[in-house]
Coordinates of C-alpha atoms in Angstrom, one line a residue:
Chain U
M1 CA 0.0 0.0 0.0
S2 CA 1.9 3.0 -1.2
L3 CA 2.0 5.7 -3.8
V4 CA 3.9 4.2 -6.8
L5 CA 5.1 5.8 -10.1
K6 CA 6.1 3.3 -12.7
N7 CA 8.0 4.4 -15.8
I8 CA 6.4 7.8 -15.7
G9 CA 7.2 10.2 -18.6
L10 CA 5.8 13.5 -19.7
T11 CA 6.3 15.3 -23.0
I12 CA 4.8 18.7 -23.6
N13 CA 5.0 20.3 -27.1
G14 CA 7.5 17.8 -28.3
K15 CA 9.8 18.5 -25.3
T16 CA 10.5 15.6 -23.0
L17 CA 10.4 17.0 -19.4
I18 CA 10.8 13.7 -17.5
E19 CA 11.2 10.1 -18.5
N20 CA 11.4 6.7 -16.9
I21 CA 10.6 7.9 -13.5
N22 CA 10.2 5.1 -11.0
L23 CA 9.6 6.0 -7.4
T24 CA 7.6 4.8 -4.4
V25 CA 6.3 6.9 -1.5
T26 CA 6.0 4.4 1.4
P27 CA 3.7 5.1 4.3
G28 CA 5.9 5.8 7.4
E29 CA 8.7 7.2 5.4
V30 CA 9.9 10.6 4.2
L31 CA 11.2 10.7 0.6
A32 CA 13.3 13.7 -0.4
I33 CA 13.7 14.7 -4.0
L34 CA 16.9 16.5 -4.8
G35 CA 18.2 18.0 -8.0
P36 CA 19.4 21.1 -9.7
N37 CA 17.0 23.7 -11.1
G38 CA 15.3 22.4 -14.2
A39 CA 15.9 18.8 -13.4
G40 CA 12.2 18.0 -13.4
K41 CA 11.5 18.0 -9.7
S42 CA 8.4 20.1 -10.0
T43 CA 7.2 18.2 -13.1
V44 CA 7.3 14.9 -11.1
F45 CA 5.6 16.7 -8.3
K46 CA 2.9 18.0 -10.5
V47 CA 2.2 14.6 -12.0
M48 CA 1.7 13.2 -8.6
A49 CA -0.4 16.1 -7.6
G50 CA -2.7 15.5 -10.6
E51 CA -1.8 18.6 -12.6
Y52 CA -0.9 16.7 -15.7
R53 CA -3.2 14.1 -17.1
H54 CA -1.3 13.1 -20.2
F55 CA 1.7 11.4 -18.6
S56 CA 2.9 8.0 -19.9
G57 CA 3.5 5.1 -17.5
A58 CA 1.4 4.1 -14.5
M59 CA 0.7 5.7 -11.2
T60 CA -1.1 3.8 -8.5
I61 CA -2.3 4.8 -5.1
N62 CA -2.7 2.0 -2.5
G63 CA -2.7 -0.5 -5.3
Q64 CA -5.4 1.1 -7.4
T65 CA -4.7 3.2 -10.5
Y66 CA -4.7 6.9 -10.1
Q67 CA -7.5 7.3 -12.6
G68 CA -9.7 4.8 -10.7
Y69 CA -10.3 7.2 -7.9
S70 CA -12.8 10.1 -7.9
S71 CA -11.2 13.5 -7.5
N72 CA -12.9 13.8 -4.1
R73 CA -11.6 10.5 -2.8
R74 CA -8.1 11.4 -4.1
A75 CA -8.2 14.7 -2.3
K76 CA -8.8 12.9 1.0
M77 CA -5.7 10.8 0.5
I78 CA -3.2 13.2 -1.1
G79 CA -2.5 16.6 0.4
V80 CA -0.4 19.0 -1.7
L81 CA 1.5 22.0 -0.4
P82 CA 2.5 24.2 -3.3
Q83 CA 5.6 26.3 -3.3
S84 CA 3.8 29.6 -2.7
S85 CA 0.1 30.5 -2.6
E86 CA -1.0 34.0 -3.2
L87 CA -4.5 35.0 -2.3
A88 CA -6.0 38.2 -3.5
F89 CA -9.0 38.1 -1.2
P90 CA -8.9 38.9 2.5
F91 CA -9.6 35.4 4.0
S92 CA -8.6 35.1 7.6
A93 CA -6.0 32.5 8.4
Y94 CA -8.6 30.4 10.1
E95 CA -10.8 30.5 7.0
V96 CA -7.9 29.4 4.8
V97 CA -7.3 26.4 7.1
M98 CA -10.9 25.5 7.1
L99 CA -10.8 25.3 3.2
G100 CA -8.8 22.1 3.8
R101 CA -12.0 20.4 5.0
L102 CA -13.7 21.0 1.6
P103 CA -13.5 17.3 0.4
H104 CA -15.0 16.1 3.7
S105 CA -18.5 16.2 5.0
T106 CA -17.9 15.8 8.6
G107 CA -20.0 18.8 9.8
R108 CA -18.9 22.2 10.9
K109 CA -18.2 21.3 14.5
K110 CA -15.8 18.6 13.7
D111 CA -14.2 20.7 11.0
H112 CA -13.6 23.4 13.4
Q113 CA -12.0 21.1 15.9
I114 CA -9.7 19.7 13.3
A115 CA -8.8 23.2 12.1
V116 CA -7.9 24.4 15.6
A117 CA -5.8 21.3 16.3
A118 CA -4.0 21.7 13.0
M119 CA -3.3 25.3 13.6
Q120 CA -2.0 24.5 17.1
Q121 CA 0.3 22.0 15.6
L122 CA 1.7 24.5 13.1
D123 CA 2.0 27.2 15.7
V124 CA -0.4 29.5 13.9
L125 CA -3.5 29.5 16.2
K126 CA -2.6 33.0 17.4
L127 CA -2.8 34.2 13.8
A128 CA -6.3 32.8 13.4
D129 CA -8.1 36.1 12.9
A130 CA -5.2 37.8 10.9
L131 CA -5.9 38.4 7.3
Y132 CA -3.9 35.9 5.1
P133 CA -2.6 38.5 2.5
A134 CA -1.1 40.5 5.4
L135 CA 0.9 37.5 6.8
S136 CA 4.7 37.1 6.2
G137 CA 5.9 34.5 3.8
G138 CA 6.7 32.0 6.5
E139 CA 3.4 32.5 8.2
K140 CA 1.6 32.0 5.0
Q141 CA 3.5 28.8 4.4
R142 CA 2.6 27.4 7.9
V143 CA -1.1 28.4 7.4
Q144 CA -1.1 26.6 4.1
L145 CA 0.5 23.5 5.7
A146 CA -2.2 23.6 8.4
R147 CA -4.8 23.6 5.6
V148 CA -3.2 20.6 3.9
L149 CA -3.0 18.8 7.3
C150 CA -6.7 19.4 7.7
Q151 CA -7.4 18.0 4.3
I152 CA -5.7 14.6 5.0
W153 CA -6.5 14.3 8.7
Q154 CA -7.2 10.8 9.7
A155 CA -11.0 10.6 10.3
A156 CA -12.3 9.7 13.8
N157 CA -13.7 6.4 12.5
A158 CA -10.4 4.7 11.5
N159 CA -12.1 1.5 10.4
L160 CA -14.1 3.2 7.7
D161 CA -11.3 5.4 6.6
A162 CA -8.1 3.5 7.0
E163 CA -6.5 4.2 3.7
N164 CA -2.9 5.4 3.7
R165 CA -2.5 9.1 3.2
Y166 CA 0.2 11.0 1.4
L167 CA 1.6 14.5 1.9
L168 CA 3.4 16.2 -1.0
L169 CA 5.6 19.2 -0.1
D170 CA 7.2 21.4 -2.7
E171 CA 10.1 23.2 -1.1
P172 CA 8.2 23.6 2.2
T173 CA 11.2 25.3 3.9
S174 CA 12.0 27.9 1.2
A175 CA 10.3 30.8 3.0
L176 CA 11.0 29.8 6.5
D177 CA 13.6 30.8 9.1
L178 CA 15.9 28.3 10.6
S179 CA 13.7 27.3 13.6
H180 CA 10.5 27.0 11.5
Q181 CA 12.4 25.0 8.8
H182 CA 13.2 22.4 11.5
Q183 CA 9.8 22.7 13.0
T184 CA 8.1 22.0 9.7
L185 CA 10.3 19.1 8.8
S186 CA 10.0 17.5 12.2
L187 CA 6.3 17.7 11.8
A188 CA 6.7 16.0 8.4
R189 CA 8.7 13.3 10.2
E190 CA 6.1 12.9 12.9
L191 CA 3.4 12.6 10.3
A192 CA 5.4 9.9 8.6
A193 CA 5.8 8.2 11.9
S194 CA 2.0 8.2 12.4
G195 CA 1.7 6.3 9.1
M196 CA 1.6 8.9 6.4
G197 CA 3.8 8.8 3.3
V198 CA 5.7 12.1 2.8
L199 CA 7.3 13.3 -0.3
C200 CA 9.3 16.5 -0.1
I201 CA 11.3 18.5 -2.7
L202 CA 14.3 20.0 -0.9
H203 CA 17.3 22.1 -1.9
D204 CA 19.1 21.9 1.4
L205 CA 21.1 18.7 1.4
N206 CA 21.6 18.8 5.2
L207 CA 17.9 19.1 5.8
A208 CA 17.4 16.1 3.6
A209 CA 20.1 14.2 5.4
Q210 CA 18.6 14.9 8.7
Y211 CA 14.9 14.4 8.0
A212 CA 14.6 12.0 5.0
D213 CA 14.5 8.2 5.1
K214 CA 15.2 8.0 1.4
I215 CA 16.5 10.3 -1.2
L216 CA 15.9 10.4 -4.9
M217 CA 18.3 12.4 -7.1
L218 CA 16.9 13.8 -10.4
S219 CA 19.0 15.0 -13.2
A220 CA 17.9 16.2 -16.6
G221 CA 14.5 14.6 -16.2
K222 CA 15.8 11.2 -15.2
V223 CA 16.4 9.4 -11.9
M224 CA 20.2 9.6 -11.3
S225 CA 20.1 7.5 -8.1
Q226 CA 17.8 6.7 -5.3
G227 CA 18.1 4.8 -2.0
S228 CA 18.7 5.4 1.7
V229 CA 20.3 8.7 2.8
S230 CA 23.7 7.2 3.5
E231 CA 23.8 5.3 0.2
V232 CA 22.8 8.3 -1.9
L233 CA 24.5 11.3 -0.2
T234 CA 28.0 10.7 -1.2
S235 CA 30.5 13.3 -2.4
E236 CA 30.8 11.7 -5.9
R237 CA 27.1 11.7 -6.4
I238 CA 26.6 15.2 -5.2
A239 CA 29.4 16.4 -7.4
R240 CA 27.9 14.7 -10.4
L241 CA 24.4 16.1 -9.6
Y242 CA 25.3 19.7 -9.0
G243 CA 28.8 20.0 -10.5
I244 CA 30.4 21.3 -7.3
D245 CA 32.9 19.8 -4.9
V246 CA 31.7 18.7 -1.5
T247 CA 32.9 16.8 1.5
V248 CA 30.6 14.4 3.2
I249 CA 31.4 13.6 6.8
P250 CA 29.4 11.9 9.6
H251 CA 27.4 14.3 11.6
P252 CA 29.2 14.8 14.9
K253 CA 26.1 14.4 17.0
H254 CA 23.6 12.4 14.9
N255 CA 23.7 9.3 12.9
H256 CA 23.5 10.8 9.4
P257 CA 25.9 12.4 6.9
L258 CA 26.8 16.1 6.9
V259 CA 27.5 17.8 3.6
I260 CA 30.1 20.6 3.5
T261 CA 30.8 22.5 0.4
G262 CA 34.4 22.7 -0.7
Chain S
M1 CA 7.6 7.1 18.8
P2 CA 4.3 7.1 17.0
F3 CA 2.8 10.6 16.7
Q4 CA -0.9 11.0 17.3
L5 CA -2.7 14.1 16.1
T6 CA -5.3 14.8 18.7
V7 CA -8.5 16.7 18.2
M8 CA -9.6 18.7 21.1
T9 CA -13.3 18.5 21.9
E10 CA -13.0 21.9 23.6
A11 CA -11.6 23.5 20.5
T12 CA -14.2 26.2 20.7
L13 CA -12.6 27.4 23.9
L14 CA -9.3 27.8 22.2
Y15 CA -10.7 29.7 19.2
S16 CA -14.1 30.6 17.9
N17 CA -14.8 32.4 14.6
P18 CA -15.9 35.9 15.4
K19 CA -17.7 36.3 12.1
A20 CA -20.5 33.8 12.8
L21 CA -22.5 36.4 14.9
R22 CA -21.9 39.2 12.5
I23 CA -23.2 37.1 9.6
K24 CA -26.4 36.2 11.5
W25 CA -27.1 39.8 12.3
S26 CA -26.3 41.0 8.8
L27 CA -28.9 38.6 7.4
I28 CA -31.6 39.6 9.9
C29 CA -31.0 43.4 9.2
L30 CA -30.9 42.8 5.5
V31 CA -34.2 41.0 5.4
A32 CA -35.8 43.7 7.6
A33 CA -34.4 46.4 5.4
L34 CA -35.7 44.7 2.2
I35 CA -39.2 44.4 3.6
V36 CA -39.3 48.1 4.6
A37 CA -37.8 49.2 1.3
L38 CA -40.3 47.2 -0.7
I39 CA -43.2 48.8 1.2
V40 CA -41.8 52.3 0.9
S41 CA -41.1 51.8 -2.8
V42 CA -44.6 50.8 -3.5
G43 CA -45.8 54.0 -1.8
I44 CA -43.6 56.4 -3.7
G45 CA -44.7 58.0 -6.9
P46 CA -47.0 60.6 -8.4
M47 CA -49.8 59.3 -6.3
H48 CA -48.7 59.1 -2.7
I49 CA -49.8 55.9 -1.0
S50 CA -49.1 55.6 2.8
M51 CA -47.2 52.6 4.0
F52 CA -50.2 51.4 5.9
D53 CA -52.4 51.4 2.8
A54 CA -49.7 49.7 0.7
V55 CA -49.4 46.9 3.2
S56 CA -53.2 46.5 3.4
V57 CA -53.5 46.3 -0.4
V58 CA -50.8 43.5 -0.6
L59 CA -52.4 41.6 2.3
S60 CA -55.9 41.9 0.7
K61 CA -54.6 40.6 -2.6
L62 CA -53.3 37.6 -0.7
G63 CA -56.8 37.2 0.7
L64 CA -55.7 37.9 4.3
V65 CA -57.7 41.1 5.1
E66 CA -60.4 43.3 3.5
S67 CA -58.8 46.4 2.1
Q68 CA -60.5 49.8 2.5
V69 CA -58.2 51.4 -0.1
S70 CA -59.7 52.9 -3.3
M71 CA -59.7 50.9 -6.5
A72 CA -57.4 53.3 -8.3
M73 CA -54.7 53.0 -5.6
Q74 CA -55.2 49.2 -5.7
N75 CA -54.7 49.2 -9.4
I76 CA -51.6 51.3 -9.3
I77 CA -50.0 49.1 -6.7
Q78 CA -51.0 45.9 -8.3
S79 CA -50.2 46.5 -11.9
I80 CA -47.5 49.2 -11.9
R81 CA -45.6 49.6 -8.7
L82 CA -45.4 46.1 -7.2
P83 CA -44.2 44.4 -10.4
R84 CA -41.6 47.2 -10.9
S85 CA -40.2 46.9 -7.4
I86 CA -40.1 43.1 -7.6
L87 CA -38.4 43.3 -11.0
G88 CA -35.9 45.7 -9.5
M89 CA -35.1 43.3 -6.7
L90 CA -34.7 40.4 -9.2
V91 CA -32.4 42.4 -11.4
G92 CA -30.3 43.7 -8.5
A93 CA -29.9 40.2 -7.0
A94 CA -29.0 38.7 -10.3
L95 CA -26.4 41.4 -11.1
A96 CA -24.8 41.3 -7.6
V97 CA -24.6 37.5 -7.5
S98 CA -23.2 37.3 -11.0
G99 CA -20.6 39.9 -10.1
A100 CA -19.6 38.1 -7.0
A101 CA -19.3 34.8 -8.8
M102 CA -17.3 36.3 -11.6
Q103 CA -14.9 37.9 -9.2
G104 CA -14.4 34.6 -7.5
L105 CA -13.9 32.8 -10.8
F106 CA -11.4 35.3 -12.1
R107 CA -9.9 35.8 -8.6
N108 CA -10.1 39.5 -9.0
P109 CA -12.5 41.9 -7.2
L110 CA -12.6 44.2 -10.3
A111 CA -14.3 41.6 -12.5
D112 CA -17.7 43.2 -13.0
P113 CA -20.1 41.9 -15.7
G114 CA -20.2 45.5 -17.1
L115 CA -16.4 46.1 -17.0
I116 CA -15.4 42.9 -18.7
G117 CA -17.9 43.5 -21.6
V118 CA -20.5 40.9 -20.7
T119 CA -23.3 43.5 -20.3
G120 CA -22.1 45.0 -23.6
G121 CA -22.4 41.7 -25.3
A122 CA -25.9 41.1 -23.9
S123 CA -26.9 44.6 -24.8
L124 CA -25.7 44.3 -28.4
A125 CA -27.6 41.1 -28.9
A126 CA -30.8 42.7 -27.6
V127 CA -30.3 45.9 -29.6
L128 CA -29.7 43.9 -32.7
L129 CA -33.1 42.2 -32.1
I130 CA -34.9 45.5 -31.4
V131 CA -33.7 47.1 -34.6
L132 CA -33.7 44.1 -37.0
G133 CA -36.5 42.2 -35.2
G134 CA -39.2 43.7 -37.4
T135 CA -37.4 42.5 -40.6
S136 CA -34.6 40.1 -41.0
L137 CA -34.6 38.6 -37.5
G138 CA -38.4 38.7 -37.1
F139 CA -38.7 34.9 -37.3
L140 CA -37.0 34.6 -33.9
F141 CA -40.0 36.3 -32.2
D142 CA -42.3 33.7 -33.8
I143 CA -40.2 30.9 -32.2
F144 CA -39.4 32.3 -28.7
G145 CA -42.2 34.8 -28.2
E146 CA -41.9 36.7 -25.0
Y147 CA -38.5 35.1 -24.2
T148 CA -36.8 36.2 -27.4
L149 CA -35.0 39.3 -26.1
M150 CA -33.9 37.4 -23.0
I151 CA -32.5 34.5 -25.0
A152 CA -30.7 36.9 -27.3
A153 CA -29.3 38.8 -24.3
F154 CA -28.2 35.6 -22.7
G155 CA -26.5 34.4 -25.9
G156 CA -24.7 37.7 -26.1
A157 CA -23.6 37.5 -22.4
F158 CA -22.5 33.9 -22.8
L159 CA -20.5 34.5 -25.9
T160 CA -18.7 37.6 -24.5
T161 CA -17.9 35.8 -21.2
M162 CA -16.5 32.8 -23.1
L163 CA -14.5 35.2 -25.3
V164 CA -13.0 37.1 -22.4
A165 CA -12.2 33.9 -20.5
K166 CA -10.5 32.5 -23.7
V167 CA -8.4 35.6 -24.2
A168 CA -7.4 36.0 -20.6
T169 CA -6.6 32.4 -19.9
T170 CA -3.2 31.1 -20.8
Q171 CA -1.5 27.9 -19.6
F172 CA -0.2 29.9 -16.6
G173 CA -3.7 30.8 -15.4
T174 CA -6.0 33.8 -15.9
S175 CA -4.3 37.1 -16.6
I176 CA -6.2 39.9 -15.0
T177 CA -4.7 42.5 -17.2
S178 CA -5.7 40.6 -20.4
M179 CA -9.2 40.1 -18.9
L180 CA -9.8 43.8 -18.3
L181 CA -8.3 44.8 -21.6
A182 CA -10.3 42.2 -23.5
G183 CA -13.4 43.5 -21.6
I184 CA -12.6 47.1 -22.6
A185 CA -12.1 46.0 -26.2
I186 CA -15.3 44.1 -26.3
G187 CA -17.0 47.1 -24.7
I188 CA -15.7 49.4 -27.5
V189 CA -16.7 47.0 -30.3
T190 CA -20.2 46.4 -28.9
G191 CA -20.6 50.1 -28.3
A192 CA -19.7 50.9 -31.9
A193 CA -22.1 48.2 -33.2
V194 CA -24.9 49.6 -31.0
G195 CA -24.0 53.1 -32.4
L196 CA -24.3 51.7 -35.9
L197 CA -27.6 50.1 -35.2
T198 CA -28.8 53.4 -33.6
F199 CA -28.3 55.0 -37.0
M200 CA -30.5 52.4 -38.7
A201 CA -33.2 52.7 -36.1
D202 CA -36.5 54.6 -36.6
D203 CA -37.9 56.9 -34.0
G204 CA -39.8 54.3 -32.0
Q205 CA -36.8 52.1 -31.9
L206 CA -34.6 55.0 -30.8
R207 CA -36.7 55.5 -27.7
T208 CA -36.3 51.8 -26.8
L209 CA -32.5 52.1 -27.5
T210 CA -32.2 55.0 -25.0
F211 CA -33.8 52.7 -22.5
W212 CA -31.1 50.1 -23.2
S213 CA -28.2 52.4 -22.9
M214 CA -29.2 53.9 -19.6
G215 CA -31.2 51.2 -18.0
S216 CA -34.8 51.4 -16.7
L217 CA -37.3 49.4 -14.8
G218 CA -40.1 51.4 -16.3
G219 CA -41.4 48.6 -18.5
A220 CA -42.2 46.3 -15.7
T221 CA -45.3 44.2 -15.9
W222 CA -46.2 40.9 -14.2
S223 CA -45.4 39.1 -17.4
T224 CA -41.8 40.6 -17.6
V225 CA -41.4 39.8 -13.9
L226 CA -42.5 36.2 -14.5
A227 CA -40.3 35.8 -17.6
A228 CA -37.2 37.4 -16.0
G229 CA -37.9 35.7 -12.7
S230 CA -38.1 32.3 -14.1
L231 CA -34.6 32.7 -15.6
I232 CA -33.0 34.7 -12.8
I233 CA -34.1 32.1 -10.2
I234 CA -31.7 29.6 -11.8
P235 CA -28.4 31.5 -11.1
L236 CA -29.8 32.7 -7.7
I237 CA -30.2 29.1 -6.6
C238 CA -27.4 27.4 -8.5
I239 CA -24.5 29.8 -8.0
P240 CA -24.6 29.6 -4.2
M241 CA -24.4 25.8 -4.6
H242 CA -20.9 26.4 -5.9
A243 CA -19.9 28.5 -2.9
K244 CA -17.3 26.1 -1.6
N245 CA -15.8 25.5 -5.0
L246 CA -15.5 29.2 -5.5
N247 CA -13.8 29.5 -2.1
A248 CA -11.3 26.8 -3.2
L249 CA -10.7 28.6 -6.5
L250 CA -9.6 31.7 -4.6
L251 CA -6.6 29.7 -3.5
G252 CA -5.7 29.1 -7.1
E253 CA -6.7 26.6 -9.7
S254 CA -4.1 24.0 -8.8
E255 CA -4.9 24.3 -5.2
A256 CA -8.6 23.9 -5.9
R257 CA -7.8 20.8 -8.0
H258 CA -5.8 19.3 -5.1
L259 CA -8.9 19.8 -2.9
G260 CA -10.9 17.6 -5.3
V261 CA -12.7 20.4 -7.2
D262 CA -13.4 19.7 -10.9
V263 CA -12.1 23.1 -11.9
E264 CA -13.1 23.0 -15.6
K265 CA -16.6 21.9 -14.8
V266 CA -17.1 24.6 -12.2
K267 CA -15.7 27.3 -14.5
R268 CA -18.1 26.2 -17.3
Q269 CA -21.1 26.2 -15.0
I270 CA -20.3 29.6 -13.4
I271 CA -19.9 31.2 -16.8
L272 CA -23.2 29.7 -18.0
L273 CA -25.1 30.7 -14.8
T274 CA -23.7 34.3 -14.8
A275 CA -24.6 34.6 -18.4
I276 CA -28.2 33.6 -17.7
G277 CA -28.4 36.1 -14.8
V278 CA -26.8 39.0 -16.6
G279 CA -28.6 38.2 -19.9
A280 CA -32.0 38.1 -18.2
A281 CA -31.3 41.3 -16.2
V282 CA -30.1 43.2 -19.3
A283 CA -33.1 41.9 -21.3
V284 CA -35.7 43.5 -19.0
S285 CA -33.8 46.5 -17.7
G286 CA -31.0 47.5 -20.1
M287 CA -27.5 48.5 -18.9
I288 CA -27.5 48.9 -15.2
G289 CA -23.8 49.2 -14.4
F290 CA -21.6 48.7 -11.3
V291 CA -24.2 46.8 -9.1
G292 CA -22.1 43.6 -9.5
L293 CA -19.0 45.5 -8.5
I294 CA -20.1 47.6 -5.6
V295 CA -22.4 45.2 -3.7
P296 CA -20.0 42.2 -3.4
H297 CA -17.2 44.6 -2.4
I298 CA -19.2 46.1 0.4
V299 CA -20.2 42.6 1.6
R300 CA -16.5 41.5 1.5
L301 CA -15.5 44.5 3.6
G302 CA -17.9 43.5 6.3
L303 CA -17.9 39.7 6.2
G304 CA -14.9 38.6 4.3
P305 CA -14.7 36.7 1.0
D306 CA -16.3 33.4 2.0
H307 CA -18.8 32.7 -0.8
R308 CA -21.1 30.8 1.5
Y309 CA -22.2 34.1 2.9
L310 CA -21.0 36.5 0.2
L311 CA -23.3 35.1 -2.4
P312 CA -26.7 35.1 -0.6
I313 CA -26.0 38.4 1.2
S314 CA -24.8 40.0 -2.0
A315 CA -28.1 38.9 -3.6
G316 CA -30.1 40.5 -0.8
L317 CA -28.0 43.7 -0.8
G318 CA -28.1 43.9 -4.6
A319 CA -31.9 43.7 -4.4
L320 CA -32.0 46.5 -1.8
F321 CA -29.5 48.6 -3.7
L322 CA -31.5 48.6 -6.9
L323 CA -34.8 49.1 -5.0
I324 CA -33.3 52.3 -3.4
A325 CA -31.8 53.4 -6.7
D326 CA -35.1 53.0 -8.4
M327 CA -36.9 55.1 -5.7
I328 CA -34.3 57.8 -6.3
S329 CA -34.8 57.6 -10.1
R330 CA -38.5 58.0 -9.7
T331 CA -38.5 60.9 -7.3
I332 CA -35.4 63.1 -7.9
I333 CA -36.8 64.9 -11.0
A334 CA -40.5 64.0 -10.6
P335 CA -42.7 63.9 -12.5
A336 CA -40.0 62.9 -15.0
E337 CA -37.8 59.9 -14.4
L338 CA -34.1 59.7 -14.3
P339 CA -32.8 56.4 -15.9
I340 CA -31.7 54.0 -13.1
G341 CA -28.5 53.1 -14.9
L342 CA -27.4 56.7 -14.6
I343 CA -27.8 56.6 -10.9
T344 CA -25.9 53.4 -10.4
T345 CA -23.2 54.7 -12.6
I346 CA -23.0 58.0 -10.8
I347 CA -22.5 56.1 -7.6
G348 CA -20.4 53.3 -9.1
G349 CA -17.9 55.3 -11.2
P350 CA -16.2 57.1 -8.3
F351 CA -16.5 53.9 -6.2
F352 CA -14.6 52.0 -8.9
I353 CA -11.9 54.7 -9.2
T354 CA -11.4 54.6 -5.4
M355 CA -11.0 50.9 -5.6
V356 CA -8.4 51.2 -8.4
I357 CA -6.4 53.8 -6.5
Y358 CA -6.5 51.8 -3.3
R359 CA -5.4 48.7 -5.1
A360 CA -2.7 50.5 -7.1
R361 CA -1.3 51.8 -3.8
S362 CA -1.3 48.4 -2.1
N363 CA 0.3 47.1 -5.3
S364 CA -2.3 44.4 -5.9
L365 CA -4.0 45.3 -9.1

């Protein structure tokens, strides 16, 4: 039971953006996608998020083909956090978070409880009445993440609703300060530990080293290598991917690699 | 260690949405104001009718009481003033709801049916029919009868909305600048075409055309109320059913899709529904501008952009706005009548300019 891409390719206007992509998002794990700009990270992400319909290859969610689900049911299983979300209308932060309950019909009271819990989790409850357009970039990002969390929240009746859920994050830390970067990725880790499958596009190799279980390296639309963090994060591979020299040493405190440029 | 997301049952203690109470009171006040305005509007005119008499006539028509009011008064109320007021409310509600829905769809508070050329398209189709209806297009009246003008106006509204949406939408989403520019262009073209038709029109048609260009509720009879009402009721009921989808669309089209919204379907339906609303409104009352811009904007200022409240409250406030504008139009230069479209434009023009200045300052146009 996982989110699986098999030989996925996408060609738009005669230009091949990605080809032969094979990857698996496993519940309980965080998969980080690394790669230079233009490698196709966002394209892979958008295919999984349902933005492109005309991809080749097969995508399955929990054993069933992607197309076999209704869009509503898919929305309850896959939450997507886009890179940035602008909103021209003055919704309050609370109202934005409540939008995450759209695919559900659990009633206003339940929705409210889940929204409040999600906002607490993301440390944005104190912003509940603030207008979204007036928030800082980092605050917006956390409010959006609270919204996505609301969307794929495990329902109270676990027997009826026991499907595995997936969280897709496109550079979730790009607008965040150091402490919120770690807070967000720890939350992603905790969500994975609670049984969610998490996929995350990252640029910071050390954040990937610290929080991911597996890493997939994309280069020129193809998978360059994938595997566990220690297998993939080697100085040769990083040099091949980004074209710069790095030194990889064991982290002095934790049990994962540390990447130093130079 | 497994992480458990816990839902507090006492979540309301931690936070409760302050808007809930405001929304309830707005609704109550709006309904009360509508009833009062309706009664007052029935009393206003060359023959003054007191509020008490007006109410008693309406109640007697419903068979509830025996009215002591003279037959002349009863006739004026029944066949002139009441249909006019009700038509005004229908048109106001239709324009306001259509405006609110378009603004949600285009994710821009400046998307007014008038500004983006939809009213112009509807108007051109109707004028085409008025001028050529006696000759080359006469067969249409044989087929559609009383609904001919409305169907033509709806067709014009639908085609222009589609055209604007097509021009403004690229693979990167809807460009607001292209949308407004396309709207202006369509407005100029339809305006020129209407001008051309004006040259071809005879005296009787010219009088009707003036009514088109400035808007009026003067032609209201029960049969126009029934014809327009039977169409306007469709968007009034169906657009609010899309409230949650429109909310999701405000986040962006991709985000709405991630939330399980069938974006293309919603877009198509909203365009169709607003075209029905605007088309029917234009067919019975001509060009009444800015209602769809002002009313939703005021509601958003007070209650925020949530379409679940925005749409129904805009409908009510739009009805109230037009009812009041019509009272002004009937009294300000009595016994003559100022076209209602002039009044809404006099209010709406400066309002629009203020919005543009404000948005330019906050860099969000």
